[in-house]
Tab-separated table of C-alpha atoms in Angstrom:
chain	number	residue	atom	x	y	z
A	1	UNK	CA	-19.170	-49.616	-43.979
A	2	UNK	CA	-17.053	-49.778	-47.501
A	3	UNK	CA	-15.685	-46.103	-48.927
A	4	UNK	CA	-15.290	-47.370	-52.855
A	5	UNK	CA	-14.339	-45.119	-55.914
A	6	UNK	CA	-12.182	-42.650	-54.143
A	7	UNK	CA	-8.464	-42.343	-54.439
A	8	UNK	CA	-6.453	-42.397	-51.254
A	9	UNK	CA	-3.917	-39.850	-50.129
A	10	UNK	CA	-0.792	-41.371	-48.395
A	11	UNK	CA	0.611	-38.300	-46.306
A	12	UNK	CA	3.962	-39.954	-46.252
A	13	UNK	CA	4.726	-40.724	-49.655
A	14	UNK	CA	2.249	-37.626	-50.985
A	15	UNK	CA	0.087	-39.987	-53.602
A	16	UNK	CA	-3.058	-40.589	-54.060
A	17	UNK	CA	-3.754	-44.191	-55.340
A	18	UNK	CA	-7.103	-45.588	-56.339
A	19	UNK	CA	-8.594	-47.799	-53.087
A	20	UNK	CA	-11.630	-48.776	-50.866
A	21	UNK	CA	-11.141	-48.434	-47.324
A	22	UNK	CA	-13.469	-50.484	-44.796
A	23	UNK	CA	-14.610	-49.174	-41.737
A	24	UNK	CA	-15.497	-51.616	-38.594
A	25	UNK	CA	-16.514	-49.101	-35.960
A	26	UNK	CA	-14.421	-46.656	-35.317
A	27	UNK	CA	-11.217	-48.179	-37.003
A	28	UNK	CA	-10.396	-48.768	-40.166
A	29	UNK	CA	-9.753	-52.392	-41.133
A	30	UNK	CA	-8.709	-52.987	-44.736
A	31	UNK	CA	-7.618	-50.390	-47.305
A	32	UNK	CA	-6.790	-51.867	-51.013
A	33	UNK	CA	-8.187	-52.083	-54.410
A	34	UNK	CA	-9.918	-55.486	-54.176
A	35	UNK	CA	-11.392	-54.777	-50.530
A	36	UNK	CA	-15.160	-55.411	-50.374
A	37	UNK	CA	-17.531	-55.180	-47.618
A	38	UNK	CA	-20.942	-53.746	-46.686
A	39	UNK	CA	-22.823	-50.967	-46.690
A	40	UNK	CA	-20.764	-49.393	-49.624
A	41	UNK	CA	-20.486	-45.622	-49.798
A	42	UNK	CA	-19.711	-44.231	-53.522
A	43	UNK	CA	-17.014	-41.686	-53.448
A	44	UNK	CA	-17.653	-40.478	-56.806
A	45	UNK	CA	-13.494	-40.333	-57.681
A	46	UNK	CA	-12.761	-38.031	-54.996
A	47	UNK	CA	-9.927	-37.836	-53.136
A	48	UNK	CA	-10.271	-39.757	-49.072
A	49	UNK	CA	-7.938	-37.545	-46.930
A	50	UNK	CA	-6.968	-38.138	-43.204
A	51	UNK	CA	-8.816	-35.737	-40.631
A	52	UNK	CA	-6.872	-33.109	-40.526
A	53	UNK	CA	-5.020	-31.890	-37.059
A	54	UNK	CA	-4.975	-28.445	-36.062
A	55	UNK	CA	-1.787	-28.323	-33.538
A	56	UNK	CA	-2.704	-25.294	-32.645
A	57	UNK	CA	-6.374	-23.356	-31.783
A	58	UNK	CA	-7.806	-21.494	-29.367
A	59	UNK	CA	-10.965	-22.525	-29.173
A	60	UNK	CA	-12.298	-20.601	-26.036
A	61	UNK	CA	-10.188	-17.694	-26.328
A	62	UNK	CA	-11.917	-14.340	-24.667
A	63	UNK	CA	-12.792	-11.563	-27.034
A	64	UNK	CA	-11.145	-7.932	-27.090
A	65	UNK	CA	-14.346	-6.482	-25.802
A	66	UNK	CA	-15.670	-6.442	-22.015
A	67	UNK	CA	-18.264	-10.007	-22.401
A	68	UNK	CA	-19.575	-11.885	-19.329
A	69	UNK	CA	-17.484	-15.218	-19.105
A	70	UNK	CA	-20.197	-17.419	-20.145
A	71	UNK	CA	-19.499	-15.410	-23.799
A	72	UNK	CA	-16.560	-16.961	-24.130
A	73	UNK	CA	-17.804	-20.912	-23.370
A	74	UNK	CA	-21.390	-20.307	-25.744
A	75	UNK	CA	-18.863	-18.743	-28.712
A	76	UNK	CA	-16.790	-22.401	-28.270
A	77	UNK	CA	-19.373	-24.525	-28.671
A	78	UNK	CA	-19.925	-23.047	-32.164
A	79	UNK	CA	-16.482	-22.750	-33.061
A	80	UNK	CA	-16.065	-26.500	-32.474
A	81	UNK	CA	-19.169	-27.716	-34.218
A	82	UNK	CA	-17.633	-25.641	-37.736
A	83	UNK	CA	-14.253	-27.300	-37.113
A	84	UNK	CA	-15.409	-30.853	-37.264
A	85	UNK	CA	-17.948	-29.908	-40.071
A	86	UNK	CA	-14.617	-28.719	-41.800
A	87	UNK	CA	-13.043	-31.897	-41.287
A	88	UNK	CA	-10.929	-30.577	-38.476
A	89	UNK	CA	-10.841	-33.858	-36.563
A	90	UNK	CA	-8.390	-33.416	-33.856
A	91	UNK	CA	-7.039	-29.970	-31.903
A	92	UNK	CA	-4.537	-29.195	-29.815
A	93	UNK	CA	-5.966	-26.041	-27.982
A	94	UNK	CA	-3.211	-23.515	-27.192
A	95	UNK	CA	-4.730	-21.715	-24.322
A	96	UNK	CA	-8.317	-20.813	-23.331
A	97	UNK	CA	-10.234	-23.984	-22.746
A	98	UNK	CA	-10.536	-26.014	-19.911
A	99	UNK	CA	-10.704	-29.974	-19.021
A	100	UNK	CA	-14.635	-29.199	-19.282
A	101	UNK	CA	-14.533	-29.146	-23.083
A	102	UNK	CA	-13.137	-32.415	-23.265
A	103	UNK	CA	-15.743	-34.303	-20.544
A	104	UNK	CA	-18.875	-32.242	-22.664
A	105	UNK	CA	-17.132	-34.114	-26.009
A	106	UNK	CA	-16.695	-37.124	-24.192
A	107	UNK	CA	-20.166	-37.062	-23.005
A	108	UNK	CA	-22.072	-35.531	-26.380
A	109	UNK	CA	-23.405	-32.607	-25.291
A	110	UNK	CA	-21.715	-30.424	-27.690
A	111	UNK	CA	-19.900	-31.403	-30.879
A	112	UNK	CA	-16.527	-30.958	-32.167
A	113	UNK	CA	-13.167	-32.354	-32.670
A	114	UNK	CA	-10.926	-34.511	-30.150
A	115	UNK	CA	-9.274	-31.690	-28.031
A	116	UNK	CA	-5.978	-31.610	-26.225
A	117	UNK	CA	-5.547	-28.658	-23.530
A	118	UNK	CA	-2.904	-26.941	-22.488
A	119	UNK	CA	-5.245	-24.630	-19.937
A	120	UNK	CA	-2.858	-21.435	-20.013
A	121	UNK	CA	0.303	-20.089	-21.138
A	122	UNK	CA	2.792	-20.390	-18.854
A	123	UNK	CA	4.929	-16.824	-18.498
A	124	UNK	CA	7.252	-15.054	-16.291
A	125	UNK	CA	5.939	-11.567	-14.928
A	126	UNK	CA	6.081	-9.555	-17.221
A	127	UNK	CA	5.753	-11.882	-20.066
A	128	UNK	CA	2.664	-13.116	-22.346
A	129	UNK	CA	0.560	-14.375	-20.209
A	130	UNK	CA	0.682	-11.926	-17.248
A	131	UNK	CA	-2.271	-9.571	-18.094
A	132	UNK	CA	-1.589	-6.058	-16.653
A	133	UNK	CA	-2.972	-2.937	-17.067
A	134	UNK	CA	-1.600	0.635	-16.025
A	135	UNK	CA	-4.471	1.830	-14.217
A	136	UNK	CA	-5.871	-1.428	-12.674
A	137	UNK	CA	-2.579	-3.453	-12.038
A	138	UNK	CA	-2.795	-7.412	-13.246
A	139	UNK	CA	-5.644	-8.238	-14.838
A	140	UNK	CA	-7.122	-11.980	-15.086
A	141	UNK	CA	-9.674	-12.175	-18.550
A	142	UNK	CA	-9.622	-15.700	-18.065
A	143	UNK	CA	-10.629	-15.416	-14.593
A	144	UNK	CA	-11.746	-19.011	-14.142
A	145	UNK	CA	-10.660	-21.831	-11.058
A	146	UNK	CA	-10.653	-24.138	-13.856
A	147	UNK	CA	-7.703	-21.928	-15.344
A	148	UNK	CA	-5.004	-21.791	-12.685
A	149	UNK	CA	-2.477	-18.956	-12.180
A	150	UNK	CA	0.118	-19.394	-14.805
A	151	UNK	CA	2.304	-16.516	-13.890
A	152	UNK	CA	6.056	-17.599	-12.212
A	153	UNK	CA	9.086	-15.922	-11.568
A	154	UNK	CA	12.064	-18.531	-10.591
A	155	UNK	CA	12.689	-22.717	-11.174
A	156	UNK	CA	10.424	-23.843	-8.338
A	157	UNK	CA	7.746	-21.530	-9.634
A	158	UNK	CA	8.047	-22.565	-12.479
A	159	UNK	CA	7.579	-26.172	-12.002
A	160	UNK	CA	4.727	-25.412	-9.619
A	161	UNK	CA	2.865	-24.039	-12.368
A	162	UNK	CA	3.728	-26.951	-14.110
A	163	UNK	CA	2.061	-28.860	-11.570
A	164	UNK	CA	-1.021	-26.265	-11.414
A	165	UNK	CA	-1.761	-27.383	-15.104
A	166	UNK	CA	-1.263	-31.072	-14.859
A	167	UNK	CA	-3.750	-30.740	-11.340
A	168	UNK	CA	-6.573	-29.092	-13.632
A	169	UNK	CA	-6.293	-31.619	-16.779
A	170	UNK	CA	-3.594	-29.777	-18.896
A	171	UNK	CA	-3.065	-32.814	-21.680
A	172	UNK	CA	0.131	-30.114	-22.982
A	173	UNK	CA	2.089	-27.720	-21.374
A	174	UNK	CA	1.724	-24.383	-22.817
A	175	UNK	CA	5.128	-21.781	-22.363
A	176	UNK	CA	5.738	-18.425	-23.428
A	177	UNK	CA	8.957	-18.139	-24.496
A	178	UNK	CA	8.917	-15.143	-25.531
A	179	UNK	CA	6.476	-12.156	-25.458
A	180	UNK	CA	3.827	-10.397	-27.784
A	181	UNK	CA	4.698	-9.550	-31.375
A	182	UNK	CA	4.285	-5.559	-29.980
A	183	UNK	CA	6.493	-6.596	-27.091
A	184	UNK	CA	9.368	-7.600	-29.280
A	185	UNK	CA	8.608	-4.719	-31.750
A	186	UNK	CA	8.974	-2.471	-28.536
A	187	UNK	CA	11.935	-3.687	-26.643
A	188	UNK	CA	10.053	-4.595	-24.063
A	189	UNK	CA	10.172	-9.141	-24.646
A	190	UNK	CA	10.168	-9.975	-21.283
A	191	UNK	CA	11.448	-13.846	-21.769
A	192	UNK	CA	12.058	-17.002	-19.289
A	193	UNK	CA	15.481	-17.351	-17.380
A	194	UNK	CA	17.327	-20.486	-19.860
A	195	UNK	CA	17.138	-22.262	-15.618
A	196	UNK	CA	12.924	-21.635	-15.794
A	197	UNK	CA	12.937	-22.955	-19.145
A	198	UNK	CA	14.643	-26.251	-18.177
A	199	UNK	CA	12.893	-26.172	-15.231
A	200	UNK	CA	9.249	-26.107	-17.422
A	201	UNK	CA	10.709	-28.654	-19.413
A	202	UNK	CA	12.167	-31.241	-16.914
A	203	UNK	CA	8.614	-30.564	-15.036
A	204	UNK	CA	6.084	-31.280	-17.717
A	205	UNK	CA	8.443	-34.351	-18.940
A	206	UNK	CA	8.086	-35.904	-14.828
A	207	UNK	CA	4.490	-35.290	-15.074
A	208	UNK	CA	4.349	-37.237	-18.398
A	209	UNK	CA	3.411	-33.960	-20.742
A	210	UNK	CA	5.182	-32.196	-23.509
A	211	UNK	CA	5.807	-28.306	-23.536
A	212	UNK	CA	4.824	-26.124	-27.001
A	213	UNK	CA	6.768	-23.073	-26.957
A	214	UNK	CA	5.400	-19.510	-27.912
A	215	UNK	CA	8.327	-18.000	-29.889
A	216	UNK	CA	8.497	-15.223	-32.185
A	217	UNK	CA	12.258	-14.397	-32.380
A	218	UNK	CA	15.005	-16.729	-32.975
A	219	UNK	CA	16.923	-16.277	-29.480
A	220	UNK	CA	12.902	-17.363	-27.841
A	221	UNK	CA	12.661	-20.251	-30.182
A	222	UNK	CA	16.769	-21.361	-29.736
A	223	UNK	CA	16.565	-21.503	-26.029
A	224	UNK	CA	12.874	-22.873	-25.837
A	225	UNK	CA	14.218	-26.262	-28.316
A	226	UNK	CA	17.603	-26.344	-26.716
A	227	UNK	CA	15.797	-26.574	-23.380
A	228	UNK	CA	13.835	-29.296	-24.650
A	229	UNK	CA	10.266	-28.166	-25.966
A	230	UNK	CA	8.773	-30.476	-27.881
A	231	UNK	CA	7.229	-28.011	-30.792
A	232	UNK	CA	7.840	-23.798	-31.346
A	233	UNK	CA	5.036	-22.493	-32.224
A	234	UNK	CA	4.831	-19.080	-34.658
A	235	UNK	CA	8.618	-18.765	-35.082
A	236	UNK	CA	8.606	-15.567	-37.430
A	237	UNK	CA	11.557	-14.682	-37.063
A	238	UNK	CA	13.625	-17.851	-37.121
A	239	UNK	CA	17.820	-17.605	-38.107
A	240	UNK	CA	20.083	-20.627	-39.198
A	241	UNK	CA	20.902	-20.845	-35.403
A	242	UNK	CA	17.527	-21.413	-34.190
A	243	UNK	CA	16.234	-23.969	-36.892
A	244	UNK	CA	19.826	-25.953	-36.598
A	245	UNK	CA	18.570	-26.318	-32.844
A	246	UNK	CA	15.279	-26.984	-33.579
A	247	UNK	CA	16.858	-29.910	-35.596
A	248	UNK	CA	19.311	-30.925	-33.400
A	249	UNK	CA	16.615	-31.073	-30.408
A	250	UNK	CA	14.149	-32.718	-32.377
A	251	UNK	CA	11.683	-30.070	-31.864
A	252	UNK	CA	8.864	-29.463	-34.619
A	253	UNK	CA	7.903	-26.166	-35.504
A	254	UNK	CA	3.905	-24.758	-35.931
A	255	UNK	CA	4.586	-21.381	-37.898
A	256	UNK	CA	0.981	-20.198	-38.078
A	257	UNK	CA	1.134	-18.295	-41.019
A	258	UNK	CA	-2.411	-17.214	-41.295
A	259	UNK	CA	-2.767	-14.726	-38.098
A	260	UNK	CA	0.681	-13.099	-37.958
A	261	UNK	CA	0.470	-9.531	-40.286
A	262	UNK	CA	1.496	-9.320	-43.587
A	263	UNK	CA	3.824	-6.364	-42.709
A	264	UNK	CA	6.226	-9.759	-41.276
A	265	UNK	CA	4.653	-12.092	-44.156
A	266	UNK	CA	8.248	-12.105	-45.680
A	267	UNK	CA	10.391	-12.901	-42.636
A	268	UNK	CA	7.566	-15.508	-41.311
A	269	UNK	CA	8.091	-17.279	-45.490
A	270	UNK	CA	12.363	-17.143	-44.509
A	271	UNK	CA	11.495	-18.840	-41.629
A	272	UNK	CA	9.307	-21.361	-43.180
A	273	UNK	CA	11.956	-21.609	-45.714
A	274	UNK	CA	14.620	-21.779	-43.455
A	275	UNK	CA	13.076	-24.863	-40.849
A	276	UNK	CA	12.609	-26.880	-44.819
A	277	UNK	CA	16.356	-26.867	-45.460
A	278	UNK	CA	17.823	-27.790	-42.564
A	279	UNK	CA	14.894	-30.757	-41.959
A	280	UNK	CA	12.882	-29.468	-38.869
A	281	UNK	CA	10.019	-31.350	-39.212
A	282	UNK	CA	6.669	-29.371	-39.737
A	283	UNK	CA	3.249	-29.188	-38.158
A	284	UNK	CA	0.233	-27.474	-39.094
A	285	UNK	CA	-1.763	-24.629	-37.096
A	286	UNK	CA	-3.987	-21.790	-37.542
A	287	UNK	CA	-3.949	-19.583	-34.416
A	288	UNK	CA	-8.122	-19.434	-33.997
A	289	UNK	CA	-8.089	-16.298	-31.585
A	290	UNK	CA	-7.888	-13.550	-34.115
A	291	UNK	CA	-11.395	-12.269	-34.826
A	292	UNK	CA	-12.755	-12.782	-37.494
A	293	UNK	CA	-11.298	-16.777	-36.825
A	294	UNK	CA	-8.765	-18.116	-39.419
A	295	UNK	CA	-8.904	-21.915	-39.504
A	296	UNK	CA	-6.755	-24.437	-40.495
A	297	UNK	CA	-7.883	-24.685	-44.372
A	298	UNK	CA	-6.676	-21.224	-45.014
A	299	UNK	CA	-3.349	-22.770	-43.102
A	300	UNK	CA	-2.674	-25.266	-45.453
A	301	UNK	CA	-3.547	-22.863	-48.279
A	302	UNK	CA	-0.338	-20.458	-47.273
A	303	UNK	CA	1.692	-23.422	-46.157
A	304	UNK	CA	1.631	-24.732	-49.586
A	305	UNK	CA	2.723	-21.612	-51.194
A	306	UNK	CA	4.744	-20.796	-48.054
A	307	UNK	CA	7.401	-24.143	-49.484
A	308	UNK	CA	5.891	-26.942	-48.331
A	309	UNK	CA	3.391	-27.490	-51.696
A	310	UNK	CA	0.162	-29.158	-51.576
A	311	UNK	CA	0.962	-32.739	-50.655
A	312	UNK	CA	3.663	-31.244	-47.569
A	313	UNK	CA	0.776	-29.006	-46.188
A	314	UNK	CA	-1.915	-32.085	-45.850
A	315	UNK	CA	1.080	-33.810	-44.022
A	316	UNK	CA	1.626	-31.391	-41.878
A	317	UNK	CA	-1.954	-31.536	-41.084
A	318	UNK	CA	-1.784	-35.099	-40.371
A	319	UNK	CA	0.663	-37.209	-39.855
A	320	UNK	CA	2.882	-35.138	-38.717
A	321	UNK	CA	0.874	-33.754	-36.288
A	322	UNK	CA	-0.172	-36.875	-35.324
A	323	UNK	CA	3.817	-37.495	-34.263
A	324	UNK	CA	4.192	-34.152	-32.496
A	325	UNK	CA	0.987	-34.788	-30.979
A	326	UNK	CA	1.787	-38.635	-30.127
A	327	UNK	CA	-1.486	-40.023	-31.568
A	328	UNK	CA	-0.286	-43.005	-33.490
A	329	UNK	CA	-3.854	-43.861	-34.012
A	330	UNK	CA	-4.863	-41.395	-36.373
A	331	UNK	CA	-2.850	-38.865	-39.272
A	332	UNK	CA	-2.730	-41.465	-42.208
A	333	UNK	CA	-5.347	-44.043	-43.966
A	334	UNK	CA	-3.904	-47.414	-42.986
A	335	UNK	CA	-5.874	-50.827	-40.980
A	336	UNK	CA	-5.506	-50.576	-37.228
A	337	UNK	CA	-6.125	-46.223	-37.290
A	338	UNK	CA	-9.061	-44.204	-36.304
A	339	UNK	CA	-11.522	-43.746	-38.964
A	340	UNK	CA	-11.158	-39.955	-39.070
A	341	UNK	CA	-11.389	-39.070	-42.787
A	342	UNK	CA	-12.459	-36.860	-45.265
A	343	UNK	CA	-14.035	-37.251	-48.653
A	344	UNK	CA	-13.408	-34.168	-51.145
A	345	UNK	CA	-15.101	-33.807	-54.726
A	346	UNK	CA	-12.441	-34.371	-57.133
A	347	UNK	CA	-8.742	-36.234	-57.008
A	348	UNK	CA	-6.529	-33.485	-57.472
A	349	UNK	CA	-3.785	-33.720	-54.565
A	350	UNK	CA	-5.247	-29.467	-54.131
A	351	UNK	CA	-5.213	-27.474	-51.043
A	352	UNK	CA	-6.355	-24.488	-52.830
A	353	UNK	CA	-10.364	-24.403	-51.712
A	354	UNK	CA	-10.163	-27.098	-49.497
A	355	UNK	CA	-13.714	-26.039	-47.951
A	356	UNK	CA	-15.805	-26.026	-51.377
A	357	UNK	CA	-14.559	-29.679	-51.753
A	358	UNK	CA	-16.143	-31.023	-48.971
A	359	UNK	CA	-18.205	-33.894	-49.428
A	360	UNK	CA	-18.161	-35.861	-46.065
A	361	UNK	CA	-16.798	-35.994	-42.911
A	362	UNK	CA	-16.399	-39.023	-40.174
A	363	UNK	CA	-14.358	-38.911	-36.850
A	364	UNK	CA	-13.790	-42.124	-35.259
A	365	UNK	CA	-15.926	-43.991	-38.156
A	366	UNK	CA	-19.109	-41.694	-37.578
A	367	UNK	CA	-20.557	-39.616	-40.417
A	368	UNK	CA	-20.330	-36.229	-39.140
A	369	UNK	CA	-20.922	-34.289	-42.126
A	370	UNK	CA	-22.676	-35.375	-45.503
């Protein structure tokens, strides 16, 4: 299949240039201005963007009210079916779904984007993660075998949760390192020992897997990057400290802007502002488990006017997520890559309604949406 009349978007250099791009399959083969081939597809002029990465969803996450379980897996199915037809190509699931999803993509029963699972979020007692409730004790709303315990208290349980994760299918290691935004409002930010964090760390890397790091304050995020997490994920309230080690431990950060409330909107922008400057390398992420669910185009919307501008927040949706993910097979337009792409009405290098452009959709060189 041939993609003609459309003007390519190069995440890299942030340009658009005019091109056809040939598909073979699920790869793309040739990508120029004189490249011909069959089956041609007229773009109309409108602008051919990578699928976009969302480095961090919750897909399956369990709603605030009392729902039997099987809630929680019917409410994914539909959440992944939007994403894709949204041209949300690839996830990186932060906590609520299991190895399942993946084998039911695998195996087409249910539609949606490639998925990466992290299971659970790894958290000392005390910390996010460890469900507990005054009158009942712990509680468990996941509740699942397919979900391991995630709660430790020490190094060796700490890698032994490690290894919980990587026995059930866990693709990333998820950490909490640090608590609730009401927990560190409160006092109360129960956080991981610096010898638990290296201990997650040294763990997941032995088992082949990378750790993202929950982290709203700056001491959380510091210790999570100098312990060797690979990405810090919301990071609201960030200092030159904790982005310099960021840096210096060539750890991205995922701010999710959209979820966090707009009483912290300012700090989260310093912190935004703050990881630009001193070169800590960015990665898109929306947060899906608020209700009602916040996806990734809304992301890129306050990413661009968060610092990063129009052409910084489609990168962060692609190819550099595909680098903190480690997919070198997808995040840019090039011959050799995945076809995941997306065709939007007009040229203009906009993140502004990203979802009323829309025009097509095709993961892994498959129309998904037309």
């Amino acid at each position: 299949m041939l993609v003609t009349n459309v003007r390519v978007f190069d995440p890299d250099s942030g340009l658009a240039e005019p091109a056809n791009v040939l598909l073979n399959g699920a790869v793309i083969t040739a990508v120029g201005s004189d490249v011909d081939g069959p089956d041609p597809v007229d773009g109309e002029g409108g602008l051919l963007i990578p699928g976009l990465i969302d480095c961090h969803a919750h897909v399956a996450f369990p709603r605030g009210e009392e729902l039997p379980r099987s809630t929680r897996l019917f409410e994914a199915v539909s959440v992944l079916r939007s994403l894709l037809s949204r041209g949300i190509t690839t996830v990186r699931d932060a906590w609520g779904a299991d190895a399942g999803f993946k084998h039911a993509l695998r195996e087409g029963w249910i539609t949606g984007p490639d998925l990466l699972v992290s299971l659970r979020q790894l958290s000392p007692t005390g910390g996010l993660g460890d469900w507990w409730d005054a009158d009942t004790g712990r509680l468990d709303r996941l509740a699942d075998p397919a979900l391991p315990d995630a709660v430790f208290d020490g190094p060796d349980q700490a890698r032994a949760a490690v290894r919980r994760m990587v026995r059930a299918g866990a693709d990333w290691i998820k950490l909490g390192a640090g608590g609730s935004m009401a927990a560190f409002a409160s006092g109360r930010d129960v956080r991981p020992t610096d010898d638990e964090l290296r201990a997650v760390t040294d763990e997941a890397r032995r088992c082949g897997r990378d750790v993202m790091a929950h982290a709203h304050s700056a001491v959380a995020a510091s210790a999570a990057a100098s312990a060797g997490a690979r990405s810090i994920e919301h990071g609201v309230f960030l200092d030159e400290a904790a982005v310099v080690a960021m840096r210096d431990h060539g750890c991205w950060y995922v701010p999710t802007l959209a979820p966090i409330p707009s009483e912290h909107a300012t700090a989260h922008r310093r912190s935004v502002a703050l990881a630009l400057e001193a070169g800590v390398p960015i990665a898109a992420g929306s947060d899906l488990a608020p209700r009602p669910h916040v996806d990734l185009l809304t992301e890129l919307r306050l990413l661009a006017s968060a610092g990063l501008g129009a052409a910084g927040a489609l990168r962060a949706a692609t190819s550099e997520a595909a680098r903190l993910l480690r997919l070198p097979d997808r995040g840019r337009i090039a011959p050799g890559l995945r076809a995941d792409l997306v065709l939007l009405r007009g040229a203009d290098v906009d993140v502004t309604d990203l979802a009323g452009r829309i025009r097509a959709v095709w993961q892994s060189g498959r129309l998904v949406r037309a």
